[in-house]
């Protein structure tokens, strides 16, 4: 019996690798250029769409290669225009991706893992646990899916969906580079943001990358005991160590990290919590994003009242800390930070 050979997803090759294969197939340089454009610039999902390529060559390529784009199995559309997708990969594992359009911009929040092992207690994904890490192509696929759905260019990507990107570091960096590539979505490095709970060795490695990718830290409390309770997965990376790593990061890169602070009623919106956050940030290069925690069904954690969020912003600004109050997108479809789960279920 003849063995069926598994076909490679053509999009996982680099343009140079694909070029070499086509040269081996004795294809002229212009043909290579055309195919590279179809695969990487026009992001087609089948050989049939390559209309200027001879049928025989398309068939020859289809014998060796496939397009393993994920399948959309569900979607929800928010009243604010955000769309949440449940995308399934070829092994049956699914993740959620959120698109957030605004005027001429299209932002996408992608997942880096199916589920998450960090166990943040306020997060629907953390409660469900980790299924597996995604490949770089699976991260890029989420962006391509949104671009095709809106028929628009994606202008920014946040790696803030399901999963801890720094627990899947190499694939995350590869995805950042693919998204940044001119043979790809060509999104500026500063518009590509990775959000981590604070995995210190990876923050150091991230600081060593030559590109200007943006770093966000899920802080959520500047008091060790509270942070340990909220984010048990990063207990060993204590606040003084995190502070030191971020000082080194800003010295090395000259870039401003963002601190995400989801305000939870009675937990991190008290006077000592506000004072600790101001002390942690004062005099450092950083930007604080304040957001009211989103409601997670059956969770004991509730969002802080708006006046507390405004009070913390005032206190931070008085201490010279740049602070923005973020408005949660897509909360009516459980697409907001902390709400992603496999219910056609974002974190942070
Ligand atoms: S907040 Fe992020 S890192 Fe924490 S459990 Fe949720 S998905 Fe994982």
Short mmCIF file of C-alpha atoms and ligand atoms in Angstrom, two decimals:
data_model
loop_
_atom_site.label_atom_id
_atom_site.label_comp_id
_atom_site.label_asym_id
_atom_site.label_seq_id
_atom_site.Cartn_x
_atom_site.Cartn_y
_atom_site.Cartn_z
CA UNK A 1 0.00 0.00 0.00
CA UNK A 2 1.30 3.44 -0.90
CA UNK A 3 2.08 5.63 2.09
CA UNK A 4 0.43 9.08 2.14
CA UNK A 5 3.11 11.69 2.76
CA UNK A 6 2.08 14.55 5.10
CA UNK A 7 2.12 17.80 3.20
CA UNK A 8 3.95 20.81 4.64
CA UNK A 9 1.98 24.02 5.23
CA UNK A 10 3.56 26.24 2.55
CA UNK A 11 3.11 29.32 4.77
CA UNK A 12 5.52 27.88 7.35
CA UNK A 13 8.39 28.22 4.85
CA UNK A 14 10.33 31.48 4.63
CA UNK A 15 10.24 33.32 1.28
CA UNK A 16 13.88 32.24 0.76
CA UNK A 17 13.10 28.58 1.46
CA UNK A 18 10.18 28.65 -0.96
CA UNK A 19 12.41 30.33 -3.54
CA UNK A 20 14.97 27.53 -3.23
CA UNK A 21 12.31 24.85 -3.71
CA UNK A 22 10.99 26.60 -6.83
CA UNK A 23 14.52 26.92 -8.21
CA UNK A 24 14.97 23.16 -7.69
CA UNK A 25 11.75 22.72 -9.69
CA UNK A 26 13.49 24.72 -12.49
CA UNK A 27 11.05 27.62 -12.21
CA UNK A 28 12.22 31.03 -13.49
CA UNK A 29 12.81 33.89 -11.05
CA UNK A 30 9.65 35.78 -12.05
CA UNK A 31 7.53 32.72 -11.23
CA UNK A 32 9.14 32.45 -7.80
CA UNK A 33 8.35 36.11 -7.20
CA UNK A 34 4.70 35.60 -8.20
CA UNK A 35 4.24 32.61 -5.89
CA UNK A 36 5.99 34.30 -2.96
CA UNK A 37 3.62 37.28 -3.44
CA UNK A 38 0.55 35.03 -3.45
CA UNK A 39 1.60 33.19 -0.31
CA UNK A 40 3.11 35.93 1.82
CA UNK A 41 1.83 39.30 0.52
CA UNK A 42 -1.66 38.39 -0.69
CA UNK A 43 -2.18 35.71 1.95
CA UNK A 44 -4.20 33.36 -0.23
CA UNK A 45 -5.50 30.18 1.33
CA UNK A 46 -5.44 27.86 -1.69
CA UNK A 47 -3.37 27.18 -4.83
CA UNK A 48 -6.52 27.77 -6.95
CA UNK A 49 -6.40 31.45 -6.07
CA UNK A 50 -2.99 31.82 -7.78
CA UNK A 51 -4.59 32.83 -11.06
CA UNK A 52 -1.39 33.76 -12.95
CA UNK A 53 0.33 30.42 -12.19
CA UNK A 54 -0.01 27.55 -14.73
CA UNK A 55 -2.43 24.87 -13.59
CA UNK A 56 0.18 22.10 -13.87
CA UNK A 57 2.52 23.91 -11.49
CA UNK A 58 -0.32 24.61 -9.05
CA UNK A 59 -1.15 20.90 -9.05
CA UNK A 60 2.49 19.97 -8.58
CA UNK A 61 2.74 22.31 -5.58
CA UNK A 62 -0.54 21.03 -4.12
CA UNK A 63 0.90 17.48 -4.08
CA UNK A 64 3.74 18.64 -1.83
CA UNK A 65 2.21 21.51 0.15
CA UNK A 66 -1.04 22.52 1.86
CA UNK A 67 -2.60 25.62 3.40
CA UNK A 68 -3.55 24.76 6.96
CA UNK A 69 -5.50 27.93 7.72
CA UNK A 70 -7.71 27.57 10.84
CA UNK A 71 -11.43 27.13 10.48
CA UNK A 72 -13.82 29.63 12.04
CA UNK A 73 -16.27 27.62 14.11
CA UNK A 74 -18.09 30.45 15.87
CA UNK A 75 -18.18 34.21 16.11
CA UNK A 76 -19.86 36.92 18.12
CA UNK A 77 -20.22 40.57 17.18
CA UNK A 78 -20.28 43.24 19.91
CA UNK A 79 -22.46 46.34 19.86
CA UNK A 80 -19.16 48.34 19.72
CA UNK A 81 -18.15 46.60 16.46
CA UNK A 82 -15.62 44.20 18.03
CA UNK A 83 -15.73 40.65 16.75
CA UNK A 84 -14.71 37.56 18.67
CA UNK A 85 -13.82 34.41 16.74
CA UNK A 86 -13.38 30.84 17.82
CA UNK A 87 -10.79 29.40 15.42
CA UNK A 88 -10.01 25.70 15.18
CA UNK A 89 -6.65 24.36 14.02
CA UNK A 90 -6.14 21.13 12.08
CA UNK A 91 -5.62 19.04 15.29
CA UNK A 92 -9.00 20.15 16.65
CA UNK A 93 -7.58 22.60 19.21
CA UNK A 94 -9.34 25.97 19.19
CA UNK A 95 -8.49 29.46 20.43
CA UNK A 96 -10.18 32.82 20.60
CA UNK A 97 -9.15 35.93 18.70
CA UNK A 98 -10.67 39.39 19.02
CA UNK A 99 -10.80 42.14 16.39
CA UNK A 100 -11.28 45.73 17.54
CA UNK A 101 -11.97 48.19 14.72
CA UNK A 102 -11.89 51.94 15.35
CA UNK A 103 -12.06 54.64 12.69
CA UNK A 104 -9.19 53.89 10.27
CA UNK A 105 -7.53 51.36 12.58
CA UNK A 106 -7.93 47.65 13.09
CA UNK A 107 -6.41 46.12 16.22
CA UNK A 108 -6.30 42.39 16.87
CA UNK A 109 -5.82 40.57 20.14
CA UNK A 110 -4.36 37.10 19.56
CA UNK A 111 -3.85 34.02 21.68
CA UNK A 112 -0.39 32.47 22.07
CA UNK A 113 -1.52 29.28 23.76
CA UNK A 114 -4.70 27.23 23.86
CA UNK A 115 -5.60 27.78 27.50
CA UNK A 116 -2.98 28.88 30.04
CA UNK A 117 -0.99 27.36 32.90
CA UNK A 118 -0.52 30.58 34.90
CA UNK A 119 -3.71 30.28 36.91
CA UNK A 120 -4.47 33.99 37.45
CA UNK A 121 -7.54 33.80 39.67
CA UNK A 122 -9.49 36.58 37.94
CA UNK A 123 -9.07 35.08 34.47
CA UNK A 124 -11.45 32.71 32.75
CA UNK A 125 -8.62 31.22 30.67
CA UNK A 126 -6.40 30.62 33.72
CA UNK A 127 -9.18 28.76 35.47
CA UNK A 128 -9.47 26.34 32.53
CA UNK A 129 -5.73 25.36 32.38
CA UNK A 130 -3.33 24.81 29.45
CA UNK A 131 -4.07 22.62 26.44
CA UNK A 132 -1.00 23.38 24.29
CA UNK A 133 1.21 26.18 22.96
CA UNK A 134 0.58 27.57 19.48
CA UNK A 135 3.06 27.67 16.64
CA UNK A 136 4.17 31.01 15.16
CA UNK A 137 2.08 30.35 12.07
CA UNK A 138 -1.01 29.69 14.21
CA UNK A 139 -0.53 33.12 15.82
CA UNK A 140 -0.09 34.80 12.41
CA UNK A 141 -3.13 32.92 11.10
CA UNK A 142 -5.35 34.65 13.67
CA UNK A 143 -4.24 38.05 12.28
CA UNK A 144 -4.73 36.94 8.68
CA UNK A 145 -8.20 35.64 9.51
CA UNK A 146 -9.24 39.06 10.84
CA UNK A 147 -7.66 40.93 7.91
CA UNK A 148 -9.61 38.73 5.48
CA UNK A 149 -12.85 39.03 7.44
CA UNK A 150 -12.73 42.85 7.54
CA UNK A 151 -11.01 43.05 4.14
CA UNK A 152 -8.75 45.63 5.76
CA UNK A 153 -5.14 45.96 6.82
CA UNK A 154 -4.49 45.10 10.47
CA UNK A 155 -2.72 48.10 12.03
CA UNK A 156 -1.76 46.66 15.42
CA UNK A 157 -1.59 43.35 17.27
CA UNK A 158 -1.57 42.68 20.99
CA UNK A 159 -0.41 39.28 22.21
CA UNK A 160 -2.87 39.44 25.08
CA UNK A 161 -5.40 36.72 24.41
CA UNK A 162 -5.26 33.27 25.86
CA UNK A 163 -1.89 32.11 27.17
CA UNK A 164 1.36 33.50 28.58
CA UNK A 165 3.44 34.51 25.52
CA UNK A 166 6.73 34.24 27.43
CA UNK A 167 5.95 30.59 28.20
CA UNK A 168 6.01 30.14 24.41
CA UNK A 169 8.87 32.56 23.78
CA UNK A 170 10.52 31.29 20.58
CA UNK A 171 7.24 30.90 18.69
CA UNK A 172 6.09 34.32 19.93
CA UNK A 173 9.27 36.01 18.65
CA UNK A 174 8.97 34.17 15.33
CA UNK A 175 5.34 35.35 15.02
CA UNK A 176 6.36 38.95 15.85
CA UNK A 177 8.95 38.82 13.07
CA UNK A 178 6.53 37.33 10.57
CA UNK A 179 3.94 40.02 11.37
CA UNK A 180 6.62 42.70 11.07
CA UNK A 181 7.99 41.32 7.78
CA UNK A 182 7.49 43.16 4.50
CA UNK A 183 6.60 39.73 3.08
CA UNK A 184 3.67 39.52 5.46
CA UNK A 185 1.27 41.87 7.24
CA UNK A 186 4.14 44.42 7.51
CA UNK A 187 2.96 45.81 10.87
CA UNK A 188 5.41 48.24 12.50
CA UNK A 189 7.33 46.74 15.44
CA UNK A 190 6.03 49.41 17.86
CA UNK A 191 2.49 48.36 16.96
CA UNK A 192 3.19 44.79 18.04
CA UNK A 193 2.73 44.43 21.80
CA UNK A 194 3.49 41.39 23.94
CA UNK A 195 1.85 41.19 27.33
CA UNK A 196 3.41 39.04 30.06
CA UNK A 197 2.66 38.34 33.70
CA UNK A 198 6.35 39.06 34.36
CA UNK A 199 8.53 36.05 33.48
CA UNK A 200 11.82 37.76 34.33
CA UNK A 201 14.37 35.77 32.27
CA UNK A 202 12.21 36.31 29.19
CA UNK A 203 11.90 40.05 29.85
CA UNK A 204 15.70 40.12 29.69
CA UNK A 205 15.71 38.12 26.45
CA UNK A 206 13.01 40.39 25.00
CA UNK A 207 15.17 43.44 25.83
CA UNK A 208 17.97 41.88 23.76
CA UNK A 209 15.87 41.69 20.56
CA UNK A 210 16.99 44.25 17.99
CA UNK A 211 13.41 45.16 16.98
CA UNK A 212 11.37 47.82 18.78
CA UNK A 213 8.52 45.53 19.84
CA UNK A 214 6.39 46.86 22.70
CA UNK A 215 6.27 45.24 26.16
CA UNK A 216 3.29 45.24 28.51
CA UNK A 217 3.33 43.78 32.03
CA UNK A 218 0.22 42.54 33.77
CA UNK A 219 0.90 44.05 37.17
CA UNK A 220 -2.49 44.18 38.92
CA UNK A 221 -0.93 44.88 42.33
CA UNK A 222 2.31 46.37 43.67
CA UNK A 223 1.84 44.62 47.00
CA UNK A 224 3.50 41.19 47.02
CA UNK A 225 0.85 39.41 49.04
CA UNK A 226 -2.01 40.60 46.85
CA UNK A 227 -0.08 39.83 43.67
CA UNK A 228 0.69 36.31 44.91
CA UNK A 229 -3.00 35.74 45.47
CA UNK A 230 -4.09 37.13 42.13
CA UNK A 231 -1.27 35.72 40.01
CA UNK A 232 0.13 32.61 41.71
CA UNK A 233 2.00 31.57 38.55
CA UNK A 234 4.57 34.37 38.96
CA UNK A 235 5.06 34.18 42.72
CA UNK A 236 8.74 33.42 42.35
CA UNK A 237 9.29 36.53 40.22
CA UNK A 238 8.90 38.93 43.13
CA UNK A 239 8.09 42.62 42.76
CA UNK A 240 11.64 43.83 43.63
CA UNK A 241 13.05 41.45 40.99
CA UNK A 242 10.44 42.59 38.47
CA UNK A 243 11.25 46.24 39.25
CA UNK A 244 14.95 45.58 38.68
CA UNK A 245 14.35 43.68 35.42
CA UNK A 246 12.23 46.55 34.10
CA UNK A 247 14.87 49.10 35.05
CA UNK A 248 17.39 47.09 33.04
CA UNK A 249 14.87 46.81 30.18
CA UNK A 250 14.33 50.59 29.99
CA UNK A 251 18.07 51.31 30.27
CA UNK A 252 18.85 48.89 27.48
CA UNK A 253 16.02 49.73 25.08
CA UNK A 254 15.04 53.28 26.02
CA UNK A 255 11.46 52.06 25.62
CA UNK A 256 8.56 52.57 28.00
CA UNK A 257 6.88 49.40 29.29
CA UNK A 258 3.15 49.49 29.93
CA UNK A 259 1.68 48.22 33.20
CA UNK A 260 -1.77 46.71 32.92
CA UNK A 261 -3.78 47.18 36.10
CA UNK A 262 -7.26 45.61 36.18
CA UNK A 263 -9.10 47.18 39.08
CA UNK A 264 -10.95 44.76 41.34
CA UNK A 265 -13.32 46.02 43.97
CA UNK A 266 -11.96 45.70 47.52
CA UNK A 267 -8.83 43.86 46.32
CA UNK A 268 -6.46 46.29 44.56
CA UNK A 269 -8.41 49.56 44.71
CA UNK A 270 -7.75 50.30 48.42
CA UNK A 271 -5.65 53.21 49.73
CA UNK A 272 -2.54 51.04 50.49
CA UNK A 273 -2.79 49.41 47.04
CA UNK A 274 -2.99 52.80 45.31
CA UNK A 275 -0.04 54.10 47.36
CA UNK A 276 2.06 51.01 46.54
CA UNK A 277 1.39 51.33 42.82
CA UNK A 278 2.34 55.04 42.87
CA UNK A 279 5.59 54.16 44.74
CA UNK A 280 6.39 51.34 42.28
CA UNK A 281 5.97 53.60 39.23
CA UNK A 282 7.17 57.02 40.39
CA UNK A 283 10.40 58.16 38.74
CA UNK A 284 10.51 55.25 36.27
CA UNK A 285 9.88 55.15 32.53
CA UNK A 286 6.45 53.50 32.26
CA UNK A 287 2.84 53.95 31.25
CA UNK A 288 -0.04 52.64 33.34
CA UNK A 289 -3.24 51.38 31.77
CA UNK A 290 -6.11 51.24 34.22
CA UNK A 291 -9.09 49.12 33.37
CA UNK A 292 -12.13 48.04 35.32
CA UNK A 293 -12.05 44.27 35.69
CA UNK A 294 -14.61 42.62 33.47
CA UNK A 295 -17.32 40.49 34.89
CA UNK A 296 -16.63 36.76 34.73
CA UNK A 297 -19.65 34.64 35.47
CA UNK A 298 -19.45 32.90 38.88
CA UNK A 299 -16.26 34.80 39.83
CA UNK A 300 -16.03 36.37 43.31
CA UNK A 301 -14.14 39.31 41.76
CA UNK A 302 -16.11 42.39 40.77
CA UNK A 303 -15.05 45.52 38.87
CA UNK A 304 -14.03 48.58 40.93
CA UNK A 305 -16.39 51.53 40.70
CA UNK A 306 -15.47 54.12 38.06
CA UNK A 307 -14.74 56.76 40.73
CA UNK A 308 -11.98 54.54 42.18
CA UNK A 309 -10.42 54.16 38.75
CA UNK A 310 -10.48 57.94 38.34
CA UNK A 311 -9.03 58.43 41.82
CA UNK A 312 -6.09 56.11 41.04
CA UNK A 313 -5.45 57.92 37.77
CA UNK A 314 -5.37 61.28 39.61
CA UNK A 315 -2.97 59.92 42.23
CA UNK A 316 -0.60 58.45 39.62
CA UNK A 317 -0.61 61.62 37.52
CA UNK A 318 0.11 63.73 40.62
CA UNK A 319 3.23 61.55 41.08
CA UNK A 320 4.23 62.19 37.41
CA UNK A 321 3.18 58.75 36.07
CA UNK A 322 1.57 58.65 32.60
CA UNK A 323 -1.77 56.92 33.03
CA UNK A 324 -4.64 56.05 30.72
CA UNK A 325 -8.06 54.72 31.62
CA UNK A 326 -8.86 52.05 29.05
CA UNK A 327 -12.38 51.35 27.99
CA UNK A 328 -12.99 47.66 27.71
CA UNK A 329 -13.98 46.46 24.24
CA UNK A 330 -16.39 43.66 23.55
CA UNK A 331 -17.41 42.96 27.14
CA UNK A 332 -20.97 42.16 26.01
CA UNK A 333 -19.57 39.18 24.07
CA UNK A 334 -17.11 38.05 26.78
CA UNK A 335 -14.28 39.27 24.55
CA UNK A 336 -12.83 41.68 27.06
CA UNK A 337 -9.70 41.16 29.16
CA UNK A 338 -10.00 38.14 31.47
CA UNK A 339 -13.09 36.78 29.81
CA UNK A 340 -11.70 34.45 27.16
CA UNK A 341 -12.45 30.82 27.61
CA UNK A 342 -13.60 28.11 25.27
CA UNK A 343 -17.19 29.30 25.39
CA UNK A 344 -16.69 31.16 22.24
CA UNK A 345 -14.81 32.90 25.06
CA UNK A 346 -9.50 37.92 26.51
CA UNK A 347 -7.29 37.91 29.24
CA UNK A 348 -5.84 40.78 31.28
S1 LIG B 1 -4.39 36.52 32.73
FE1 LIG B 1 -3.15 35.75 30.97
S2 LIG B 1 -1.37 34.74 31.98
FE2 LIG B 1 -2.99 34.93 33.55
S3 LIG B 1 -4.12 33.00 33.44
FE3 LIG B 1 -5.15 34.47 32.11
S4 LIG B 1 -4.33 34.03 30.09
FE4 LIG B 1 -2.92 33.16 31.56
#
